[in-house]
Coordinates of C-alpha atoms in Angstrom, one line a residue:
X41 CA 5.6 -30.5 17.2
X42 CA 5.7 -33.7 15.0
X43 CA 7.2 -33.2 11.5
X44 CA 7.2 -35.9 8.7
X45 CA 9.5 -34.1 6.9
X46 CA 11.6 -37.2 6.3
X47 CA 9.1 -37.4 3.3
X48 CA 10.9 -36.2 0.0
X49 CA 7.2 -35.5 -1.4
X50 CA 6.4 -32.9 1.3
X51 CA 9.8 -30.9 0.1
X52 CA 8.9 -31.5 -3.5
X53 CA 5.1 -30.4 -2.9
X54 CA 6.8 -27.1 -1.3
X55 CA 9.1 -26.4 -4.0
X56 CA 6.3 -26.3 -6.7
X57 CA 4.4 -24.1 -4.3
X58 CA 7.5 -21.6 -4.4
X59 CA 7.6 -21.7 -7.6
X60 CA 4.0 -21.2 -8.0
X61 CA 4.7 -17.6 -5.6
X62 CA 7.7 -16.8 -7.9
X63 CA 5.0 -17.2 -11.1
X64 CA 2.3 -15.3 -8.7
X65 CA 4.9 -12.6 -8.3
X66 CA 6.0 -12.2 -11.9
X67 CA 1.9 -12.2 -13.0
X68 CA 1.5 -9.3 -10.6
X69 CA 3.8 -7.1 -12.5
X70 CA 1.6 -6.3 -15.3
X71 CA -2.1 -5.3 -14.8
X72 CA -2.7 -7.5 -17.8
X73 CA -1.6 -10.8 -16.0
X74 CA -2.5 -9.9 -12.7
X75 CA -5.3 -12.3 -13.1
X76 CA -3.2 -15.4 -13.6
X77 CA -0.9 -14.3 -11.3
X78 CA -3.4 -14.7 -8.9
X79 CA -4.4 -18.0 -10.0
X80 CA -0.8 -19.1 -9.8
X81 CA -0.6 -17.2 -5.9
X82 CA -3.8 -19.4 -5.0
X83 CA -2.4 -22.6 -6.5
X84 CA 0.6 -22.4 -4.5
X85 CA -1.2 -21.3 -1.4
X86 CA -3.3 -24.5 -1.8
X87 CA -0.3 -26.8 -2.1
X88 CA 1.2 -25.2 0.6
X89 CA -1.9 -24.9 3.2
X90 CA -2.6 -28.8 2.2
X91 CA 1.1 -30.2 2.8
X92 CA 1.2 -28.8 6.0
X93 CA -1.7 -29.8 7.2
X94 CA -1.3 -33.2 6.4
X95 CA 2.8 -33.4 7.5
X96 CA 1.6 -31.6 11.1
X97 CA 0.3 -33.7 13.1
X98 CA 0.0 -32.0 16.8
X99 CA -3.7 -30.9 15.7
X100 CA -6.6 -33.4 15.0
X101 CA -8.1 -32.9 11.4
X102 CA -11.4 -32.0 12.8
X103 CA -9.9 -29.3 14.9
X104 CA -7.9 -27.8 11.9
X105 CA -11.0 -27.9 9.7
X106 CA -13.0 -25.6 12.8
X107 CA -10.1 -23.4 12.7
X108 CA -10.0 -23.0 9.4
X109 CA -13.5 -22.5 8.7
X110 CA -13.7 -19.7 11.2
X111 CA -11.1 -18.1 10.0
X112 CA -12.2 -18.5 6.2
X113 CA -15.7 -17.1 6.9
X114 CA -14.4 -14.1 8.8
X115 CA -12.0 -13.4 5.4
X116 CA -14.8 -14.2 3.4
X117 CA -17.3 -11.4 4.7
X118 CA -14.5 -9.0 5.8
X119 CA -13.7 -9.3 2.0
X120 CA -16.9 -8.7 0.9
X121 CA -18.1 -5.7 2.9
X122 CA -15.1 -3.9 2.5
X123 CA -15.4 -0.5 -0.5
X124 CA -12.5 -0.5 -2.7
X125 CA -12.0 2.7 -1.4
X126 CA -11.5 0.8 2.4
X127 CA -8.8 -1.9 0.8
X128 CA -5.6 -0.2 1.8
X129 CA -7.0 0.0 5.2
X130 CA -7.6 -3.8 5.0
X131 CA -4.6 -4.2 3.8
X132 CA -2.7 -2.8 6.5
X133 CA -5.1 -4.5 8.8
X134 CA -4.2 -7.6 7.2
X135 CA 0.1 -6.8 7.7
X136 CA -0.8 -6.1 11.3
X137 CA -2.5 -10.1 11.6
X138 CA 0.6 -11.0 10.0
X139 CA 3.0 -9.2 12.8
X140 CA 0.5 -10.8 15.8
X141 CA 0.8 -13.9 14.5
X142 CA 4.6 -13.5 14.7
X143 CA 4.6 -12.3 17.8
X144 CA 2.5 -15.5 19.3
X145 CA 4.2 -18.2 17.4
X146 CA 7.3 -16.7 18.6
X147 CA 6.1 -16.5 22.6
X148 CA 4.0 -19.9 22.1
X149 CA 8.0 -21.8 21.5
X150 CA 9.5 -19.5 24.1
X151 CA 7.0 -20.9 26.5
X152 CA 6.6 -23.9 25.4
X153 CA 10.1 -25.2 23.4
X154 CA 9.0 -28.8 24.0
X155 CA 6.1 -28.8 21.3
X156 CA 8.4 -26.8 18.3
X157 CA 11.4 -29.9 19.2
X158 CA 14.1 -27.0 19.6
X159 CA 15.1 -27.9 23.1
X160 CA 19.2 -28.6 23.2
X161 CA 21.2 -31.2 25.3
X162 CA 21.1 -29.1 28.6
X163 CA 16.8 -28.7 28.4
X164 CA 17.8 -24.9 27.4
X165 CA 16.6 -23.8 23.9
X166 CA 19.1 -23.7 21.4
X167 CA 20.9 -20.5 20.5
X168 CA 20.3 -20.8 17.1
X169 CA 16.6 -20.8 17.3
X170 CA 16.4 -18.2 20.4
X171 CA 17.8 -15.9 17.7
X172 CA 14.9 -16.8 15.7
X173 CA 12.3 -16.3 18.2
X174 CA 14.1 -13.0 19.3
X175 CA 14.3 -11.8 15.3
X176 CA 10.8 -13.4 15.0
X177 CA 9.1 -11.7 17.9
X178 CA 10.8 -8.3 17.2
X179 CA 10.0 -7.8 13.8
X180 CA 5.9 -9.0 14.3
X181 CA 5.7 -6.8 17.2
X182 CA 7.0 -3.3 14.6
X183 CA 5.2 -4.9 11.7
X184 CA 2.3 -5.1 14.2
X185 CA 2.1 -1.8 15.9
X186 CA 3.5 0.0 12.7
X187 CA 0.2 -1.5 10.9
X188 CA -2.1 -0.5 13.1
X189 CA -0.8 3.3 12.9
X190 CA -0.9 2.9 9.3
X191 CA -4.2 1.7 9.9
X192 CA -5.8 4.7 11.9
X193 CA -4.3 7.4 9.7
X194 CA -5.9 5.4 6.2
X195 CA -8.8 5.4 8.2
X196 CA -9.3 8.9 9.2
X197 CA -9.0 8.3 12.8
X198 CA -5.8 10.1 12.8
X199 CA -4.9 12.9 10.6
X200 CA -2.6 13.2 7.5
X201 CA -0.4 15.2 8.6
X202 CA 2.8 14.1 10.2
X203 CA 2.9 14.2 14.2
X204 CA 6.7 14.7 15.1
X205 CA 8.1 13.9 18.4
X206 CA 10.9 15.6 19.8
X207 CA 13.9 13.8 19.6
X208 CA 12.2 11.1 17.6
X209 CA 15.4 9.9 15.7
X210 CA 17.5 9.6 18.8
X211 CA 14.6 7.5 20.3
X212 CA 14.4 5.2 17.6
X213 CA 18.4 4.7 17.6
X214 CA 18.1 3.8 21.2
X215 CA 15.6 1.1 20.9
X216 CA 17.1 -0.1 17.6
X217 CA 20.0 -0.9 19.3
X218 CA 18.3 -2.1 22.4
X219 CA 16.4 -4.8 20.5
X220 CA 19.7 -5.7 18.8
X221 CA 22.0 -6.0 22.4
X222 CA 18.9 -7.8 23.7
X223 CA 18.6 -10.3 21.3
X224 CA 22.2 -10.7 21.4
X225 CA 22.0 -11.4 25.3
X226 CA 19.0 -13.2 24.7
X227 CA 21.7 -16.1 22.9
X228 CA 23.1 -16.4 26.5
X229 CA 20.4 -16.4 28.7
X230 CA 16.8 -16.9 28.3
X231 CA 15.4 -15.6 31.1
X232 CA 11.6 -14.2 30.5
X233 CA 12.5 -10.4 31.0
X234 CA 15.0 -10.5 28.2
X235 CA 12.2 -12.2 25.7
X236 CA 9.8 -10.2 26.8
X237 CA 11.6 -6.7 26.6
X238 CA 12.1 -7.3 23.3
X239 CA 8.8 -7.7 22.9
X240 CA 7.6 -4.2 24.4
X241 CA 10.8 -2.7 22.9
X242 CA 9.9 -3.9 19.0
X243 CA 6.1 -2.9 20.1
X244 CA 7.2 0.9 20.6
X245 CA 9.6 1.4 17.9
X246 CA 6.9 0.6 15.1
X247 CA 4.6 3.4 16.6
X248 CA 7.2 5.4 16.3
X249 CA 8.4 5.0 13.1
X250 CA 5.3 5.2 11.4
X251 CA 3.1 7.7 13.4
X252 CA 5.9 10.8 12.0
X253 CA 4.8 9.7 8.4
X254 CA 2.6 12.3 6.6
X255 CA -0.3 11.0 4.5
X256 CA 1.2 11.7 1.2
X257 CA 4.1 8.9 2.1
X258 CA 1.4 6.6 3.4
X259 CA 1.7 4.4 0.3
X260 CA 5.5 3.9 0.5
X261 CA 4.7 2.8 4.3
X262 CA 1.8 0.6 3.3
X263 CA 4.7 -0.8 0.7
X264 CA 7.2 -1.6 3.3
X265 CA 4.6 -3.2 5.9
X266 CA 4.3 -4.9 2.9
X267 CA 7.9 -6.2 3.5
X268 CA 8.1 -6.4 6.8
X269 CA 5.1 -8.7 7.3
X270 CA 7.0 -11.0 4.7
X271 CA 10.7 -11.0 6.9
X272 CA 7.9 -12.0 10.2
X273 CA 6.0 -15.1 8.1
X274 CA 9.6 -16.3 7.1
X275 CA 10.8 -15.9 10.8
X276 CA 7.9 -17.9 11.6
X277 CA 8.8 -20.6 9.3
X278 CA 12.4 -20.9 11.5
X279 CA 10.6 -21.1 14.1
X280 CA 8.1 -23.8 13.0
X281 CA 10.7 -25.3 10.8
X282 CA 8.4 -24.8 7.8
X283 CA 9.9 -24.5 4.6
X284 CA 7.1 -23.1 2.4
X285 CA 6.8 -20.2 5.3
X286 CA 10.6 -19.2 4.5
X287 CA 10.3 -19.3 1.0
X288 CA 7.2 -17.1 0.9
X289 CA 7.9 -14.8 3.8
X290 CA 11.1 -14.4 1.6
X291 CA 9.5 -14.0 -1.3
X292 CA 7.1 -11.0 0.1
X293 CA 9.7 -9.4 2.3
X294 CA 12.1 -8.9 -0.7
X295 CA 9.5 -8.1 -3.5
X296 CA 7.9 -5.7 -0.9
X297 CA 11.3 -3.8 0.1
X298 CA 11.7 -3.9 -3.8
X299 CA 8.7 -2.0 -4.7
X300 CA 9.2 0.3 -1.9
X301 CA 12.6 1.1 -3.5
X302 CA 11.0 1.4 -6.6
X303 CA 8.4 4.0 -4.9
X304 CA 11.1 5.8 -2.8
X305 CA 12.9 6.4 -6.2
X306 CA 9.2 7.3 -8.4
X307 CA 8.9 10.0 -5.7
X308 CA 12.6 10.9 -5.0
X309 CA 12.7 9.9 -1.0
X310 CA 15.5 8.2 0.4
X311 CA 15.1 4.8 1.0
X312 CA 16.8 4.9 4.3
X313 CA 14.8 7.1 5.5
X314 CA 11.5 5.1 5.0
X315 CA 13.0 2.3 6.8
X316 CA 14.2 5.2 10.1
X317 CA 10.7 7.1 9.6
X318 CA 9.8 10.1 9.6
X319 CA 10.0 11.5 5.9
X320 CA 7.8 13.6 4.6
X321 CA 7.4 15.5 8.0
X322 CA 8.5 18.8 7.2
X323 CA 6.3 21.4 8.7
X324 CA 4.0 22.9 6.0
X325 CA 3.7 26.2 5.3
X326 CA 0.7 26.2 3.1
X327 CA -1.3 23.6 4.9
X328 CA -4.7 25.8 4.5
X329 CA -6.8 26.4 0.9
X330 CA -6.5 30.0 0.2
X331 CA -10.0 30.3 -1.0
X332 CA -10.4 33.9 -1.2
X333 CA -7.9 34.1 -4.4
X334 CA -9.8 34.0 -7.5
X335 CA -11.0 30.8 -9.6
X336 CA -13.2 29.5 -12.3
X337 CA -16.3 27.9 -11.3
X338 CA -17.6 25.2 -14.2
X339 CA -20.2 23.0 -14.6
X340 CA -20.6 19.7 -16.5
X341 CA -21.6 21.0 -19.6
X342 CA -19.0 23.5 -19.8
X343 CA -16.8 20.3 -19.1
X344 CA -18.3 18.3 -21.9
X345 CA -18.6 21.1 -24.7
X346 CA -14.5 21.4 -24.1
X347 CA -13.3 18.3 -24.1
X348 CA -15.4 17.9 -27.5
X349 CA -13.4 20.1 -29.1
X350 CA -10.2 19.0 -28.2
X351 CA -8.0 16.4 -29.6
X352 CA -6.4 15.1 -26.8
X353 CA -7.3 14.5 -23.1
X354 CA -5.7 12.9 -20.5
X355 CA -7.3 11.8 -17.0
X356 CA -5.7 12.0 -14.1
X357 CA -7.2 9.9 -11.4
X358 CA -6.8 10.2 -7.4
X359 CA -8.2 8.9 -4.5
X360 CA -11.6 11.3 -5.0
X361 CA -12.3 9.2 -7.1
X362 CA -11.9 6.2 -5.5
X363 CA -14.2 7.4 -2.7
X364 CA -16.6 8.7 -4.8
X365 CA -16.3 5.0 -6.8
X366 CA -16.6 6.9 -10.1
X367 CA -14.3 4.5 -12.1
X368 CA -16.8 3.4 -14.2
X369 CA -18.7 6.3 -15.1
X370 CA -15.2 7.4 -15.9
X371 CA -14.3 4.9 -18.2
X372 CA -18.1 5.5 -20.0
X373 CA -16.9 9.7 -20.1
X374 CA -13.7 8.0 -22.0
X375 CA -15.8 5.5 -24.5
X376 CA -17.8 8.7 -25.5
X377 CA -15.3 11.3 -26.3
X378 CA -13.6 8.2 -28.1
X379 CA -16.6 8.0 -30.4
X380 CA -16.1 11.5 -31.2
X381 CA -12.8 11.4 -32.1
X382 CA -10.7 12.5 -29.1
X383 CA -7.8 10.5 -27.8
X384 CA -7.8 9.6 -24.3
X385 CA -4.7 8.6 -22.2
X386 CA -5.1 7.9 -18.4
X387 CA -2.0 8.9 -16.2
X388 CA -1.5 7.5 -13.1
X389 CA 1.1 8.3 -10.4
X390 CA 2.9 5.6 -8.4
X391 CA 1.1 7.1 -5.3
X392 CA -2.0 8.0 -6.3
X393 CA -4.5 6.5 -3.7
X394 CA -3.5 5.3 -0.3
X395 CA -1.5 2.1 -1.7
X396 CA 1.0 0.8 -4.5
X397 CA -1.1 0.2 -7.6
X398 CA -4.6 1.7 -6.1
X399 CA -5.4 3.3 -9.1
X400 CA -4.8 0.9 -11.6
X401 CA -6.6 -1.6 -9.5
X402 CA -9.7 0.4 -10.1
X403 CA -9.4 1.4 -13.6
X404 CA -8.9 -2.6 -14.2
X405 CA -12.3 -3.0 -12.5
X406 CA -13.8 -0.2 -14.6
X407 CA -12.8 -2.1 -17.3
X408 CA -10.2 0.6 -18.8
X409 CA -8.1 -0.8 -21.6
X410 CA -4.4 -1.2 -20.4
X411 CA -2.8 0.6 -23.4
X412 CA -4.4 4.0 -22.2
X413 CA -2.9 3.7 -19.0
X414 CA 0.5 5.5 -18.5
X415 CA 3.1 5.8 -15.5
X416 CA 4.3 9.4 -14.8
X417 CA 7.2 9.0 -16.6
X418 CA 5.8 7.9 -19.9
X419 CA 3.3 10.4 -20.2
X420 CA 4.4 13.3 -18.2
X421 CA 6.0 15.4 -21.4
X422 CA 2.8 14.9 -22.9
X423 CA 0.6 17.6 -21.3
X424 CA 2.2 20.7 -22.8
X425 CA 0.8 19.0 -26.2
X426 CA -2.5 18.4 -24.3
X427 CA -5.6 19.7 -25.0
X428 CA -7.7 18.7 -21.5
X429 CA -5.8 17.3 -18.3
X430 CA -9.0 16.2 -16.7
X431 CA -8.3 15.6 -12.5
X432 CA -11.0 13.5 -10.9
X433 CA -10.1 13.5 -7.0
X434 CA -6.2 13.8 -7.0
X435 CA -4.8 16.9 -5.5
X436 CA -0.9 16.2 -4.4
X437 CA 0.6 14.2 -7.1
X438 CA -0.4 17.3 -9.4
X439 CA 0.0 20.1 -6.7
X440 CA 3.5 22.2 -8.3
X441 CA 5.0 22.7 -4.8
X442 CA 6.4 19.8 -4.7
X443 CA 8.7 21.7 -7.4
X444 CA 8.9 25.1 -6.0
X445 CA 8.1 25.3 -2.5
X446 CA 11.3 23.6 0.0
X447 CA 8.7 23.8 3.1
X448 CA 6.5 21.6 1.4
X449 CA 5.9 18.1 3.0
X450 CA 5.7 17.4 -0.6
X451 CA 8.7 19.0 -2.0
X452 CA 11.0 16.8 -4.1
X453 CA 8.4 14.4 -4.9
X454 CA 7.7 14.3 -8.9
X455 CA 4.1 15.2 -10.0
X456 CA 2.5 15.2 -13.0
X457 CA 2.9 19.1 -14.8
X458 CA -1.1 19.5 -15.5
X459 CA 0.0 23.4 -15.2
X460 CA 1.3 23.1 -18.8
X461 CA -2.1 22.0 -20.4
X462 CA -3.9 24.0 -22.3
X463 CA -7.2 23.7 -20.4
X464 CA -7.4 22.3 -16.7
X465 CA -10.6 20.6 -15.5
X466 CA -10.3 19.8 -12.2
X467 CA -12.9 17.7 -9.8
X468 CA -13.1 18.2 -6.3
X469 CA -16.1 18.6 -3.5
X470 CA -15.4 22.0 -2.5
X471 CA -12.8 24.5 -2.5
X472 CA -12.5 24.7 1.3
X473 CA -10.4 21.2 1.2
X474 CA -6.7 20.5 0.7
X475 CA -4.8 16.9 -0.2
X476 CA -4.1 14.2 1.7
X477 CA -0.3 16.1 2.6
X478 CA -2.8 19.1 3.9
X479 CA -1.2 21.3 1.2
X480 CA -2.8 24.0 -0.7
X481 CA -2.9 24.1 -4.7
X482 CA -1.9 26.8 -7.2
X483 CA -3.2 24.6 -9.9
X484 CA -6.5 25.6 -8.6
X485 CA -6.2 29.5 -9.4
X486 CA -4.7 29.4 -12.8
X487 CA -6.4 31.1 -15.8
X488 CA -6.7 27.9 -18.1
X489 CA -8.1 26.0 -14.4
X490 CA -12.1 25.5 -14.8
X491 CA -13.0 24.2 -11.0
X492 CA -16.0 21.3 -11.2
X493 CA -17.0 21.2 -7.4
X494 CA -19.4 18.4 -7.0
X495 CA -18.9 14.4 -5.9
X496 CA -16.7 13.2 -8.6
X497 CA -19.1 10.6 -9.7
X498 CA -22.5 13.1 -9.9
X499 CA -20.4 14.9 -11.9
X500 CA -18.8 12.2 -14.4
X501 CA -22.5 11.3 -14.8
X502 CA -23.7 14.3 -15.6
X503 CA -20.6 15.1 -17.9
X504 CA -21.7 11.7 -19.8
X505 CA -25.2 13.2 -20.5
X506 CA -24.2 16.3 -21.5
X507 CA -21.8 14.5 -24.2
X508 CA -24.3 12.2 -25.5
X509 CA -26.7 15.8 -26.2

């Protein structure tokens, strides 16, 4: 591969592009510069994308442009087909792209050394870089299969709940260290069985550690594919001797094992054990609805007569409502009781949805001013004061076994105490389904609970008309 590196603008037009991901990062911190930290992430991208295109010269422009503009079209109408409701599914979609692309780049120089110009003296590749291809390759191929489980459980196409394997942690030990005395060997001889069982090795071990992850965890997971996709660009960038691919893959790996530290602590899981798999899969004992206790059944003017007369209401939003795309009826249910004098606060759980930040993403859509919005622990003490806790399609992050029952998948995870409001209104399609964790609700069959069965939307609609009478 020919590099005109020798060029002190190309390391200069890098280091404004890093600094451009460092701005894009800090931006992304606060819903209210999310916007320009976007600006700043597409900036950088730009100066990076162009300086390598024009320092690489193994491609003609013609054939970069075609490439390019295939790729750019797919992205375009993937990106504009997809629901908000789908984008955690295209976002682990997009991680799993990330891995495959590690993966080739990794076997393209092991078959071809040549073309990357990291052949040593002897016509062997050098140690140093088969080190890089053998970090390279392994952590594409768990970022890789890892994303696609991710994938198929966001999707539906596997269920929630965890599916343990006997002996699961033993299993993953064993090809842990297999990949690392492999790579190790790999130093010392290249032969192609030792590449490529690294390969198949890294390829089993993210199935593995993702596919014992229950659904309520799914966003912590979604958080660390995050991470790992970053560690597989920068050990691309070795590989390609890129330095805008190191820097960002850096920058992404280390931000993403940051937030998922940051999650792991919000929901009191160890962070170890995201990285070994597997938490959250404790055997439920309350995995069906208990329907035949007794509950309130409410309708939407019942709903809009109470929160009238209260002085305080705080929404808690959840991935119903993100299905049912009701965000912005929600935000006119808001503007109304406003007018009459009731003060509405939003509360949103660092795992509400099925990725960091899903809710907020949709409220900011909707709209929703960022001062009503409120993380768990800034507003949690707040509902034994409340009039209204209104739940629009969240069920675990306000289900009280993850406080009382130890043989929940849920247990130990904070949730929002909607139990101590005065009144409960609480949205969900029928009483027959359970959360994402597959865990029954006790919140459902309190006295102060008024159940609104209907699709979240219909009835923040009809809620709105009922107010405005």
């Amino acid at each position: 591969m020919e590099h005109v590196a020798q060029n002190p603008w190309v390391g200069l037009a890098y280091l404004i592009a890093g600094v451009c991901f460092i701005l894009a990062l800090r931006g992304l911190s606060s819903p209210s510069t999310s916007q320009r930290g976007n600006r700043y992430g597409m900036i950088g991208m730009a100066i990076a994308v162009g300086t390598t295109l024009f320092t690489h010269l193994n491609a003609t422009v013609p054939e970069i442009l075609i490439a390019v503009g295939i790729g750019g079209v797919i992205g375009v109408v993937t990106a504009r087909r997809i629901a908000m409701t789908d984008m955690p599914q295209l976002v682990a979609a997009f991680h799993s792209l990330v891995g495959l692309a590690a993966v080739l780049v990794a076997s393209a120089a092991f078959l071809n050394p040549s073309a990357f110009g990291i052949l040593g003296a002897g016509g062997e590749i050098e140690p140093v870089s088969r080190i890089e291809m053998g970090l390279g390759v392994a952590i594409g191929a768990i970022t890789f299969s890892g994303s696609v489980i991710a994938f198929l459980k966001l999707n539906g196409n596997m269920g929630g709940k965890p599916i343990m394997l006997p002996g699961r942690h033993v299993i993953n030990l064993g090809l842990l260290a297999g990949i690392v005395a492999l790579t190790a060997y790999f130093t010392q001889d290249q032969s192609s069985w030792v590449f490529w069982s690294i390969t198949v090795l890294a390829f089993a071990i993210g199935f593995l550690l993702i596919i014992p992850i229950g659904g309520a965890d799914m966003p912590v997971v979604v958080s660390m594919l995050n991470s790992y996709s970053g560690w597989a660009a920068a050990a691309m960038g070795f590989t390609l001797h890129n330095t805008a691919m190191i820097i960002t893959g850096a920058l992404v790996g280390s931000s993403g094992a940051i937030l998922s530290y940051i999650m792991c602590k919000a929901m009191n899981r160890s962070f170890i054990s995201v990285i070994a798999g597997g938490f959250g899969a404790v055997a439920s004992s309350g995995a069906e609805a208990k329907t035949d206790r007794p509950w309130k059944r409410g309708s939407a003017e019942d709903a809009a007569y109470m929160m009238k007369q209260a002085d305080s209401v705080i929404i808690v939003p959840g991935y119903g409502m993100a299905v049912a795309q009701a965000q912005h009826a929600l935000r006119e249910m808001a503007d109304a009781l406003k007018k009459e004098g009731v003060k509405v606060k939003y509360a949103i759980h660092p795992v509400a949805g099925r990725m960091p930040g899903h809710m907020n993403v949709l409220l900011a859509e909707a709209n929703v001013p960022y001062d009503e919005v409120f993380e768990l622990e800034d507003i949690n003490s707040e509902f034994a004061q409340t009039d209204v806790a209104f739940i629009i399609g969240a069920n675990d992050v306000v289900n009280p076994a993850a406080k009382t029952d130890k043989s929940s998948p849920i247990y130990g995870m904070p949730v929002f105490d909607v139990d101590k409001a005065k009144t409960v209104l609480f949205i969900k399609r029928s009483m027959g389904g359970v959360g994402y964790a597959g865990v029954d609700n006790d919140v459902f069959y309190m006295d102060q609970t008024m159940m609104l069965l209907a699709d979240a939307k219909k009835m923040v609609d009809d809620i709105v008309k009922a107010l405005a009478h």
